[in-house]
Coordinates of C-alpha atoms in Angstrom, one line a residue:
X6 CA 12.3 2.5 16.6
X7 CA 14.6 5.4 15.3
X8 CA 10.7 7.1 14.1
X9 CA 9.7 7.3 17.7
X10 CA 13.1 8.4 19.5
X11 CA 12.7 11.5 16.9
X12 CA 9.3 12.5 17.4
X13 CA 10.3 13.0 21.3
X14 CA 13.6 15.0 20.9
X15 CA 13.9 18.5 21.3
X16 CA 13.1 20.2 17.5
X17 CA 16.3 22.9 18.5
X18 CA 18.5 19.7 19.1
X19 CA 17.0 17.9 16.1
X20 CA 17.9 20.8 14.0
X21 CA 21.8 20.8 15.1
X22 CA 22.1 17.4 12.5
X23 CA 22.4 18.2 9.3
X24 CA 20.9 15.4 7.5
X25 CA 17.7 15.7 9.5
X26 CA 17.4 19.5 8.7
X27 CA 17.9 18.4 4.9
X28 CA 14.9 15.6 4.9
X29 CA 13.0 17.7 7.0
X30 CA 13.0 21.0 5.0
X31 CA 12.3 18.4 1.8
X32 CA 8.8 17.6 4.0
X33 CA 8.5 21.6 4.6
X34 CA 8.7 22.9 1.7
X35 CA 5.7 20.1 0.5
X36 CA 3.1 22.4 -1.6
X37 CA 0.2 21.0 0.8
X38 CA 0.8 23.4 3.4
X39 CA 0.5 26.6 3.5
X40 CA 3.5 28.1 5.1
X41 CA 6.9 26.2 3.6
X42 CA 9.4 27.8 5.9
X43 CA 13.0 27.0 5.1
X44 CA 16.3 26.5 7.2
X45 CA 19.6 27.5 6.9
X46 CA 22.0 25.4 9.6
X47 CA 25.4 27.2 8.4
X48 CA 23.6 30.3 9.4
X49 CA 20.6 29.7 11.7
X50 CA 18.2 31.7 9.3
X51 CA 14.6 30.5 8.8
X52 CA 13.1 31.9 5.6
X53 CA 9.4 31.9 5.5
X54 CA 6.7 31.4 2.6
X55 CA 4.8 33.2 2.2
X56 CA 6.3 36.5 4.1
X57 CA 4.9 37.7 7.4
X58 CA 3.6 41.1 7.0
X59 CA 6.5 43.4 8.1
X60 CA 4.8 44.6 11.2
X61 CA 4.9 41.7 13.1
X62 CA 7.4 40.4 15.3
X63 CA 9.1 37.3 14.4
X64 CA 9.9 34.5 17.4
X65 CA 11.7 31.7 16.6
X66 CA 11.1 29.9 19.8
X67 CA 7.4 30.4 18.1
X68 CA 7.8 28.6 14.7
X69 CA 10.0 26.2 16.6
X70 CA 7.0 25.6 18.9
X71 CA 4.6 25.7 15.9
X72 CA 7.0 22.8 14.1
X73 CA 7.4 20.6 16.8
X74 CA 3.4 20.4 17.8
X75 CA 1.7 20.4 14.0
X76 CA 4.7 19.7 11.7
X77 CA 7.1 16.9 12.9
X78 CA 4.2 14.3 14.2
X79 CA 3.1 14.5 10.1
X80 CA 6.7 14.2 9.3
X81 CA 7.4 11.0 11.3
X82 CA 4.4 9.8 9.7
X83 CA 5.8 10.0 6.2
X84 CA 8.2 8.3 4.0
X85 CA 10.3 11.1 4.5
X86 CA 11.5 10.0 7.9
X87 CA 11.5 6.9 7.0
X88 CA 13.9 7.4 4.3
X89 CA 16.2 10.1 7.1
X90 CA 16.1 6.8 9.3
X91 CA 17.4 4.7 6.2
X92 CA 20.0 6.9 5.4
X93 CA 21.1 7.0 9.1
X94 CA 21.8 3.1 9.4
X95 CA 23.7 3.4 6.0
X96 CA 25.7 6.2 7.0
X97 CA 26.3 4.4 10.4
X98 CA 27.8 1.3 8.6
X99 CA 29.9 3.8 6.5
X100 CA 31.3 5.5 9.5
X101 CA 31.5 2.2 11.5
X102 CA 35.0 0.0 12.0
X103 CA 33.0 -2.9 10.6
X104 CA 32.8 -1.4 7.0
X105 CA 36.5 -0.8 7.3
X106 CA 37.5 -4.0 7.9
X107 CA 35.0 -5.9 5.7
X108 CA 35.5 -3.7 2.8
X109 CA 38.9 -2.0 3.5
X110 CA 37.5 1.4 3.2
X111 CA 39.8 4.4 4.0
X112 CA 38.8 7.5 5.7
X113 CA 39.1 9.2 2.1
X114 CA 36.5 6.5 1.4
X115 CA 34.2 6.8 3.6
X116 CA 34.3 11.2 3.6
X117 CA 33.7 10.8 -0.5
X118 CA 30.8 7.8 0.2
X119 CA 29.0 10.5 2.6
X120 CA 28.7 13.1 0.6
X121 CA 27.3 10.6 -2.1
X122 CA 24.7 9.2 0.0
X123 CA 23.7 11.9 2.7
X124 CA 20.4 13.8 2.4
X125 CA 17.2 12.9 0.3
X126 CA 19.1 13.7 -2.8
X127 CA 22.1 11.3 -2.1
X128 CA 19.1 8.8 -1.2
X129 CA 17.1 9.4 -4.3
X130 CA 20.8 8.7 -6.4
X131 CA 20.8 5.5 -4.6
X132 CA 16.9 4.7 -5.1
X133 CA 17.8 5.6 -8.8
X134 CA 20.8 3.4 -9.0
X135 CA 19.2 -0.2 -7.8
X136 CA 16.0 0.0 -9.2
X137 CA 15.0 -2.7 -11.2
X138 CA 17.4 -4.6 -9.3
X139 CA 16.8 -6.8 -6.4
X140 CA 18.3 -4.1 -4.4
X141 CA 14.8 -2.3 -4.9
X142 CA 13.1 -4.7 -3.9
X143 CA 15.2 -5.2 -0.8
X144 CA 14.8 -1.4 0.3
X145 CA 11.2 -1.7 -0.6
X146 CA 11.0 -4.4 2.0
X147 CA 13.0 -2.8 4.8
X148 CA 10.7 0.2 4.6
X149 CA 7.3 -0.9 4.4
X150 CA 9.0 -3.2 7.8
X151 CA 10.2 -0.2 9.6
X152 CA 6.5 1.5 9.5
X153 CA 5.3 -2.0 10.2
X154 CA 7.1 -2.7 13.1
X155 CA 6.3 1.3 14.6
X156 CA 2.8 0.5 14.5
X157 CA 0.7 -0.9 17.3
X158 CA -1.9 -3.8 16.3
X159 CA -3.5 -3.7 19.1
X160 CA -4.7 0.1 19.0
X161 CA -7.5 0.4 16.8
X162 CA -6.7 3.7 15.1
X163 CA -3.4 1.7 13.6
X164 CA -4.8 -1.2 13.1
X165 CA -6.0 -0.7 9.8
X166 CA -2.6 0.4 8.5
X167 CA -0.9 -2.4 10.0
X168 CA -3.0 -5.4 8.6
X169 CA -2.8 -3.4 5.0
X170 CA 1.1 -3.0 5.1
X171 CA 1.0 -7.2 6.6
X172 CA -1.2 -8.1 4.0
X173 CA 0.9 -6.5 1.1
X174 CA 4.3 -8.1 3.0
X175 CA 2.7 -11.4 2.3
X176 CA 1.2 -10.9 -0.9
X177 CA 5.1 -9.6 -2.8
X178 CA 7.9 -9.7 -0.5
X179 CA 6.9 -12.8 1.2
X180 CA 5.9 -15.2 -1.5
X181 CA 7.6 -17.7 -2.3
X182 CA 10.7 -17.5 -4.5
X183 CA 10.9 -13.8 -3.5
X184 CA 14.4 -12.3 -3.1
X185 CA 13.6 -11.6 0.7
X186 CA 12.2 -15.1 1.0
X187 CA 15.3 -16.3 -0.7
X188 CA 17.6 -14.0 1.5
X189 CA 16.0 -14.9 4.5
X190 CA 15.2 -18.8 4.4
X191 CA 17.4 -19.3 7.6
X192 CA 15.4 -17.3 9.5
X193 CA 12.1 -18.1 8.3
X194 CA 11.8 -21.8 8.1
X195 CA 9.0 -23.2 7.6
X196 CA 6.8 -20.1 9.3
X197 CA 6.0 -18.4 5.7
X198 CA 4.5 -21.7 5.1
X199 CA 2.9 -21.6 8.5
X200 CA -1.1 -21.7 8.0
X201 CA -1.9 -20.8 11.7
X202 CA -2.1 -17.0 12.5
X203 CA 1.4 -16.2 14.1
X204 CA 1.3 -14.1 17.8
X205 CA 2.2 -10.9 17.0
X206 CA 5.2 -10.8 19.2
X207 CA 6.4 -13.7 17.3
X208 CA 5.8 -12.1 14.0
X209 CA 7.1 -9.1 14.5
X210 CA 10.4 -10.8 16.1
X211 CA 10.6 -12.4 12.6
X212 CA 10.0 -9.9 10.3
X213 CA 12.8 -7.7 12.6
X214 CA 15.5 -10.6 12.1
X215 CA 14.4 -10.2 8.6
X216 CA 15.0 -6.4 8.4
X217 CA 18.3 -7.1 10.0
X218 CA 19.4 -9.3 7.3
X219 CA 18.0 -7.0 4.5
X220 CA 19.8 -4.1 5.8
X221 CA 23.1 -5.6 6.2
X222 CA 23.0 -7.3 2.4
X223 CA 22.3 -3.2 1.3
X224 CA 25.0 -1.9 3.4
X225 CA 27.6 -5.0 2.3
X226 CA 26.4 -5.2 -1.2
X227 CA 24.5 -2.9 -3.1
X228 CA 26.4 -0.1 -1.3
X229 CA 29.5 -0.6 -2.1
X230 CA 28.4 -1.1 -5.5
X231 CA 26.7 2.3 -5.5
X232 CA 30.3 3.9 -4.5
X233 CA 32.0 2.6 -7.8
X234 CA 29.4 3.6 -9.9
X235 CA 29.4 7.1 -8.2
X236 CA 33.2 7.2 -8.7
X237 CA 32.7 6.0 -12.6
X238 CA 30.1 9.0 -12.9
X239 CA 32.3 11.7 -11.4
X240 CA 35.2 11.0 -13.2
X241 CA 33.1 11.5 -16.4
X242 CA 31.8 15.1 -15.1
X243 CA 33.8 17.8 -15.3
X244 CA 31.6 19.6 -12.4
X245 CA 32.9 16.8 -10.3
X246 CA 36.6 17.0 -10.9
X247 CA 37.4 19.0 -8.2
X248 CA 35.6 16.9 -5.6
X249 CA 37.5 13.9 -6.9
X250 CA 40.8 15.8 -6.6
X251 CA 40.0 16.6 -2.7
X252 CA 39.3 12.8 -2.7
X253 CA 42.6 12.1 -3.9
X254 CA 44.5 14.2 -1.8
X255 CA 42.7 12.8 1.3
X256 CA 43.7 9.1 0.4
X257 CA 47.2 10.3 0.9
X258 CA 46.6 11.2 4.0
X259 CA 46.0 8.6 7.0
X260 CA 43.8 8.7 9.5
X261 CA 42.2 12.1 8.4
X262 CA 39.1 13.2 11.0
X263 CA 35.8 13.5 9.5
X264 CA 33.0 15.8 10.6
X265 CA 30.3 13.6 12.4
X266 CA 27.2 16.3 11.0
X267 CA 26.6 17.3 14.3
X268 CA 26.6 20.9 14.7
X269 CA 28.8 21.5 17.8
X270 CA 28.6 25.3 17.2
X271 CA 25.0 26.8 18.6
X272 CA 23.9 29.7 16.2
X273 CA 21.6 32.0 17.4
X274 CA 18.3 31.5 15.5
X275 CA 16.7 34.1 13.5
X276 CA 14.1 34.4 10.7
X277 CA 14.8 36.5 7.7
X278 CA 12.8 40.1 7.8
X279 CA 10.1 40.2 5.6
X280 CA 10.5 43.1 2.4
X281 CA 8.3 45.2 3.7
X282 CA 5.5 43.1 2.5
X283 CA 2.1 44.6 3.7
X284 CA -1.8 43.0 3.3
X285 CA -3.4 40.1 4.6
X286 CA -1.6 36.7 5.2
X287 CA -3.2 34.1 2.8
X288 CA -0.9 30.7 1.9
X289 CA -3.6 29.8 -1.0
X290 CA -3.0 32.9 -3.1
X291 CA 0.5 33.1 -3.0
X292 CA 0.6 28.9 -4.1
X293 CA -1.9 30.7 -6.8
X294 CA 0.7 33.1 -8.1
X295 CA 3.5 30.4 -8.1
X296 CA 1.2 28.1 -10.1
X297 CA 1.2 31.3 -12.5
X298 CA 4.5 31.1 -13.1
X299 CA 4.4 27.2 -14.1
X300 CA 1.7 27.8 -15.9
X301 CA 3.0 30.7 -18.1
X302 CA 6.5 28.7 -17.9
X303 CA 4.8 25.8 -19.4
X304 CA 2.5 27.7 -22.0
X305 CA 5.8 28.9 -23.4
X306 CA 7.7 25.7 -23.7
X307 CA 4.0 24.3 -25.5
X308 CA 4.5 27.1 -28.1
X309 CA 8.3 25.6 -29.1
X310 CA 7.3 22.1 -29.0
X311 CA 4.2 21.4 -31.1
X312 CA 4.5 17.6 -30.8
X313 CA 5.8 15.2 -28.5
X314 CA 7.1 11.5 -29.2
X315 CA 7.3 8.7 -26.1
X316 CA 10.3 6.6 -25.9
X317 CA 9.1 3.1 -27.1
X318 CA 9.9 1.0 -23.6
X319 CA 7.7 4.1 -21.9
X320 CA 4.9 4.5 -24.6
X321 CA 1.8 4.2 -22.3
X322 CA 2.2 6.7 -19.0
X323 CA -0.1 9.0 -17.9
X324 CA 0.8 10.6 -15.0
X325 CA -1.7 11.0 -11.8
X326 CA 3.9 12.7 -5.6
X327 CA 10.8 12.9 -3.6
X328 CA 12.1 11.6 -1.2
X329 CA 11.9 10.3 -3.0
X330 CA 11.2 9.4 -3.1
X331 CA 13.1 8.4 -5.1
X332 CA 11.4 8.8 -2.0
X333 CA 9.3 6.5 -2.1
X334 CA 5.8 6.7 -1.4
X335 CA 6.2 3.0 -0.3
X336 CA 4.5 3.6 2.8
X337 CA 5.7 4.9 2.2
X338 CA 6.8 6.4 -0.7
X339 CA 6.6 8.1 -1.3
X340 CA 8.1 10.5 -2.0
X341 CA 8.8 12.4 -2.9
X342 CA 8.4 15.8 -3.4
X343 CA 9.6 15.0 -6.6
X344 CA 7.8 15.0 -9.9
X345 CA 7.5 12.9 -12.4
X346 CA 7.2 13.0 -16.1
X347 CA 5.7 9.9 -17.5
X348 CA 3.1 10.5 -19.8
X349 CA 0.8 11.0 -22.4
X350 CA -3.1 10.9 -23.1
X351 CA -3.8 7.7 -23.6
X352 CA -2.1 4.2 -24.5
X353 CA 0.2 3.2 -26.9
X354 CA -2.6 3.0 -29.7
X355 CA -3.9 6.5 -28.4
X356 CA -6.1 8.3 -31.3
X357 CA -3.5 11.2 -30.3
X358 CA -1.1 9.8 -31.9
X359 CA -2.2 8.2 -35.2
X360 CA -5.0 10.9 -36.1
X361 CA -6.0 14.9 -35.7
X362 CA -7.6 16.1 -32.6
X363 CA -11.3 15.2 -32.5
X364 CA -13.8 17.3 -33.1
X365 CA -15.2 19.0 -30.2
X366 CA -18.7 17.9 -30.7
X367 CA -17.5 14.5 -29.6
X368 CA -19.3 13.7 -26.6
X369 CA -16.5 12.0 -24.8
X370 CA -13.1 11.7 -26.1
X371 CA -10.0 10.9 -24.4
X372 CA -8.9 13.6 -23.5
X373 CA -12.1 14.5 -21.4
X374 CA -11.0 11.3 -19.1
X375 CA -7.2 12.2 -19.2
X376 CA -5.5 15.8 -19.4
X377 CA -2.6 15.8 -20.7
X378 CA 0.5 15.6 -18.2
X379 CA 3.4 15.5 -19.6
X380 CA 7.0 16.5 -18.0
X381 CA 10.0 14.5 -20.6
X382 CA 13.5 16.1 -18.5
X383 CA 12.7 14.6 -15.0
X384 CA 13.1 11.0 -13.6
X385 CA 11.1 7.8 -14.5
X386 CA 11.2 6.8 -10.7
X387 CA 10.5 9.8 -9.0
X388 CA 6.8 9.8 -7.3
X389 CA 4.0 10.4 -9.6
X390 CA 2.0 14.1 -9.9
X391 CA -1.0 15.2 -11.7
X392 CA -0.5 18.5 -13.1
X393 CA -3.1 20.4 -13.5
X394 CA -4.7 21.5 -16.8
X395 CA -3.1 24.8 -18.7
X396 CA -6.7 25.6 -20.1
X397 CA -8.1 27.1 -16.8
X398 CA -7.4 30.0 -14.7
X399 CA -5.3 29.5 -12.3
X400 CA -7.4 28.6 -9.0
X401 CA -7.2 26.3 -6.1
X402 CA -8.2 23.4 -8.2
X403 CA -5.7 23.6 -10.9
X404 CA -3.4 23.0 -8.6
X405 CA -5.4 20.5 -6.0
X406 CA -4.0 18.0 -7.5
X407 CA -0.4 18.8 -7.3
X408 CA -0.9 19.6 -3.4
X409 CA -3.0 16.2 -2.7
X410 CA 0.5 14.4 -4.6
X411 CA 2.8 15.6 -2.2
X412 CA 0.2 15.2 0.7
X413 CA 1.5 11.1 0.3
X414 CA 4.9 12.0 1.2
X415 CA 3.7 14.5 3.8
X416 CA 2.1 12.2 6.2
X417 CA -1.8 12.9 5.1
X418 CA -2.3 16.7 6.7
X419 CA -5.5 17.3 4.6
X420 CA -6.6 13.8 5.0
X421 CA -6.2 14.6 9.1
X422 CA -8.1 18.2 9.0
X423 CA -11.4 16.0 7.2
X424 CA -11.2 14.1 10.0
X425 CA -11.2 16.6 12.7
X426 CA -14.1 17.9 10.5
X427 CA -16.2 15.4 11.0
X428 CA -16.6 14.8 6.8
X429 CA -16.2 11.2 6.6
X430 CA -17.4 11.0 2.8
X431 CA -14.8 13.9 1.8
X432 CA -12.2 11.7 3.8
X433 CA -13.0 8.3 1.6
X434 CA -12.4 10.2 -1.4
X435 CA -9.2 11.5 -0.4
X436 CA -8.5 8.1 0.4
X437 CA -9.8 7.1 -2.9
X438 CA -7.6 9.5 -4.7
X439 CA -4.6 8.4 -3.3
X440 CA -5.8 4.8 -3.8
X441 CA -6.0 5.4 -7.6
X442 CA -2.5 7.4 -7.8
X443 CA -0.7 4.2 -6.1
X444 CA -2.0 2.4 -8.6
X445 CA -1.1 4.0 -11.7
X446 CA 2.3 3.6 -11.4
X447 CA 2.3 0.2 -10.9
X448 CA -0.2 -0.9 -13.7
X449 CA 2.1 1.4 -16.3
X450 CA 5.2 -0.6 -15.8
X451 CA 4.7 -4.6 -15.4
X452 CA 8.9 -4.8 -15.3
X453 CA 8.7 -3.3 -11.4
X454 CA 9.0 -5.9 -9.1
X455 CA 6.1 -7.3 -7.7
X456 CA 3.9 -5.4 -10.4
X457 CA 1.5 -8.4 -11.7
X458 CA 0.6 -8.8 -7.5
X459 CA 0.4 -5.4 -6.5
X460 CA -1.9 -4.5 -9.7
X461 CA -4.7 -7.2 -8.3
X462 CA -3.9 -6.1 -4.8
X463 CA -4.8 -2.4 -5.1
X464 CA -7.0 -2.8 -7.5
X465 CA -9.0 -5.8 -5.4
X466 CA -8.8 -3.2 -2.2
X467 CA -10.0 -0.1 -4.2
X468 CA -13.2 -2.3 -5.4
X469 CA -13.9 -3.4 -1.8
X470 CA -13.4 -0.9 -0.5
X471 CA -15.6 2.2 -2.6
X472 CA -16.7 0.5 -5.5
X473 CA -19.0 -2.3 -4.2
X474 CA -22.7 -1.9 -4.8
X475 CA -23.7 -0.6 -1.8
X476 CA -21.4 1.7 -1.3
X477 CA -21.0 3.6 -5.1
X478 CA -24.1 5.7 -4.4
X479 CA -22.8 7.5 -0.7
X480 CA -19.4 8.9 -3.4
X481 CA -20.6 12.0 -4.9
X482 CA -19.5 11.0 -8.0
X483 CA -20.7 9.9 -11.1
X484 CA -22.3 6.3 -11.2
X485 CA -20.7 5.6 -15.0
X486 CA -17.8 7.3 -13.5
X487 CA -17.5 4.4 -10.7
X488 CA -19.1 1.5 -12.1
X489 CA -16.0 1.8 -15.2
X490 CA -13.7 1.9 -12.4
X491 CA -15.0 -1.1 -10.7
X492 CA -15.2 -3.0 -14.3
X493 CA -11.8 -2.5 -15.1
X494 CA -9.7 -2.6 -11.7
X495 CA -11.3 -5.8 -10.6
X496 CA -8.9 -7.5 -13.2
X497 CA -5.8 -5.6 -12.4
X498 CA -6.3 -3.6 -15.7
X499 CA -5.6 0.4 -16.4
X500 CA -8.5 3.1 -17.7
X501 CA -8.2 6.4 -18.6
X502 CA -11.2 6.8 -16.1
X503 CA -8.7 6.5 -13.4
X504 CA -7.9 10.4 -14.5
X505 CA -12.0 11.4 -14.6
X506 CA -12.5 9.6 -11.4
X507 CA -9.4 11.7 -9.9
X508 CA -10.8 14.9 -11.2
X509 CA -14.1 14.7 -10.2
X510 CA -12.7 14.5 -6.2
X511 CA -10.4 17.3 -6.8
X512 CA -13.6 19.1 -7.3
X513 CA -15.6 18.1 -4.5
X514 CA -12.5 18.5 -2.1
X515 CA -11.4 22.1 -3.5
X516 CA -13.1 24.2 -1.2
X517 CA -12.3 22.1 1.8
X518 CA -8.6 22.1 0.6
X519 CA -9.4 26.0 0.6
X520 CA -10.4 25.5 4.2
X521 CA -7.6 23.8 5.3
X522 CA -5.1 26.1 4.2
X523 CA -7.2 28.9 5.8
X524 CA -6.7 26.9 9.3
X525 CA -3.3 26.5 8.5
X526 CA -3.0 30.4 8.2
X527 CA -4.7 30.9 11.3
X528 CA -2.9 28.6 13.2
X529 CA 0.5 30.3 12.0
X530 CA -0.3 33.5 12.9
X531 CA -1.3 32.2 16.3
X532 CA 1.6 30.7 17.1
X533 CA 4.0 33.4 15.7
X534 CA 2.0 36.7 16.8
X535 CA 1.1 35.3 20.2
X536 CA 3.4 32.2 21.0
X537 CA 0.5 29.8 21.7
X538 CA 0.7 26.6 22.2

């Protein structure tokens, strides 16, 4: 698989393609760790966040060292990559002879399609255009495939993840009457109706032939289709007129020789010098004083708007990530790295907004179960994020949430440093965090494919596997808190105390988060001041 050929090459060679350096400083610049270091390919420069102190020396062979050990294995973990290898195979059938001939593409063609498509946001554009379409649910499939078919079954550190991503094959894309199904009937026979267990090799020679076929109907079909409606949009944007004009000029010329996006040129590496910045290295205060100014960005936008008013096909979405990502958190996902704004305090009948503000003697209202979290200018399919709450001081925990979103698309950093810890509780609710954010998405909008089965999947996995009897009292969390979970997820359903269960991990896990950025500083500056390995 494409995952595993670039987790073993060279981080200096992987850095000379262009679309790789684009997903990868999308996955860098992730607020859950604590250096987000930045690269510039037409010039070679790193910039790194936060600053080194100015009297240090600054090694790129170092940081390169530092990425390829304790950043790329999380990054070909994460959706990210497999977006990167995605958009690979789609720009390989754009540059290939067989797209010319089969959909008499010129060179002109295929130089304006590229520039459409490359990178996470030209993948994100295309997420954005086919969703709700089959051609979601098609990319869907080929993704949560691809991780599939990296994984090994028979080591027992994967083995969960691999029976979880086969189990949720077979309980959407697989079923019967499915587009893949449908798609793929030829190939599949009669072994989806198969009741004996499949050998492995078999099955993952299946679902392969499968993947094949999905990712050929994208390329042929939904891709094409993606061009036209990216030609339609520029022509209609006067920002894009002059990349249309180039595009015009190049159809009159034949044969015209694109760029492959390999840099041919070696640059010499260099990280920008820090501005005389002074003091002790600390990632977690300078995320605190960026947080600051979203806060105070936010408090001032609050003070214009006094009221806010859903669009009726989007009244009930409270929020809980890209890449998306766009990309998608599918596995995945999951994006990424982009935010969304979806929401509101409550449902559609929410006592927000048919009466005043209760009283504050209430003992419980809404609002204690669900802050609000509201963002109206960004996209409805971008990955889902909890901000936090505008009423407290900006510390680590109002912006754990926000950091644990993006840890989805990030390959599960945090979720690795409890492990090395030893803290097996702390790492189930991390796990049950996440659990809960993948299901809030789906349970808000029944018209995504698949919805009604994914609801009573994740829901039926989240009540196996933390909310059983025997196992609610080892959470440190409140019993009420649980047992309402329990009550209302068994049947698929949404509760605000999806949003009271998340908060009450984001404050058991603060202080490790705290930790973990500490070791991330330490292991930084150990790399960069020494060169350690």
């Amino acid at each position: 698989p494409l995952v595993a050929t670039i987790a073993s090459t060279d981080m200096g060679l992987l850095l000379r393609d262009d679309v790789f350096v684009d997903f990868f400083n999308t996955f860098l610049n992730l607020p859950v760790f604590g250096q987000t270091p930045i690269y510039i390919s037409s010039t070679g420069q790193w910039d790194l966040w936060p600053e080194l102190p100015s009297c240090l020396d600054l090694s790129p062979p170092a940081l390169l060292a530092l990425l390829e050990k304790h950043r790329l294995p999380h990054f070909c973990k994460s959706s990210l990559c497999l977006h990167l290898v995605l958009c690979q195979k789609l720009l390989g059938f754009v540059r290939s002879g067989e797209a010319a001939r089969l959909l008499n593409w010129q060179s002109a063609d295929r130089w304006l399609l590229e520039k459409c498509i490359s990178g996470s946001q030209g993948m994100w554009r295309f997420r954005a255009f086919v969703q709700g379409t089959a051609g979601e649910e098609l990319i869907n499939f080929w993704l949560t495939t691809e991780r599939l078919l990296g994984l090994d079954e028979s080591d027992a550190r994967q083995r969960d993840l691999y029976l979880s991503l086969l189990h949720r094959l077979k309980a959407t894309h697989l079923r019967e009457g499915s587009s893949i199904v449908t798609l793929c009937r030829t190939i599949t026979g009669s072994q989806l109706k198969a009741r004996h267990i499949q050998p492995i090799s078999t099955r993952k020679e299946t679902l392969s032939k499968m993947q094949e076929r999905t990712l050929f109907m994208i390329q042929s079909y939904w891709l094409p289709k993606f061009f036209i409606h990216c030609k339609m949009g520029m022509e209609e944007e006067k920002s894009c007129w002059p990349l249309l004009q180039e595009y015009r000029e190049r159809l009159l010329q034949a044969n015209l020789q694109e760029p492959s996006g390999f840099s041919e040129n070696l640059l010499t590496m260099h990280i920008k010098r820090s501005q005389g910045l002074s003091g002790t290295y600390c990632s977690r205060k300078a995320k605190a004083e960026i947080w600051t100014v979203v806060k105070e960005g936010r408090d001032t936008q609050e003070t214009k708007v006094p009221s806010f008013q859903m669009r009726p096909e989007r009244q009930l979405k409270p929020t809980g990530n890209t890449k998306e990502s766009c990309l998608d958190k599918d596995a995945l996902g999951s994006a990424p790295h982009k935010s969304d704004a979806l929401g509101g305090k409550g449902g559609a009948n929410s006592p927000k907004r048919s009466r005043p503000r209760p009283n504050a003697e209430q003992v419980l209202h809404l609002e204690d179960l669900c802050e609000e979290k509201v963002l109206s200018n960004l996209h409805s399919s971008a990955p889902l994020v909890q901000l936090p709450s505008l009423k407290k001081m900006v510390k680590t925990l109002s912006f754990l949430p926000w950091a644990l979103s993006a840890e989805t698309c990030a390959g599960r950093p945090f979720r690795d440093f409890l492990k090395s810890q030893d803290r097996s509780v702390e790492t189930r609710l991390l796990d049950l965090w996440h659990d809960l954010e993948e299901f809030l998405p789906v349970v808000l909008d029944p018209s995504r494919e698949n919805s009604f089965f994914l609801c009573h999947l994740i829901g039926e996995k989240i009540c196996k596997t933390y909310l059983e009897e025997g196992t609610i009292e080892p959470l440190p969390l409140e019993t009420r808190t649980l047992r309402s979970l329990r009550n209302h997820l068994m049947s698929g359903e949404f509760s605000p105390w999806i949003f009271r269960a998340q908060e009450e991990i984001c404050k058991v896990l603060c202080c490790f988060f705290e930790d973990f950025l500490a070791d991330d500083d330490r292991m930084f500056l150990r790399f960069m001041v020494t060169g350690m390995h």
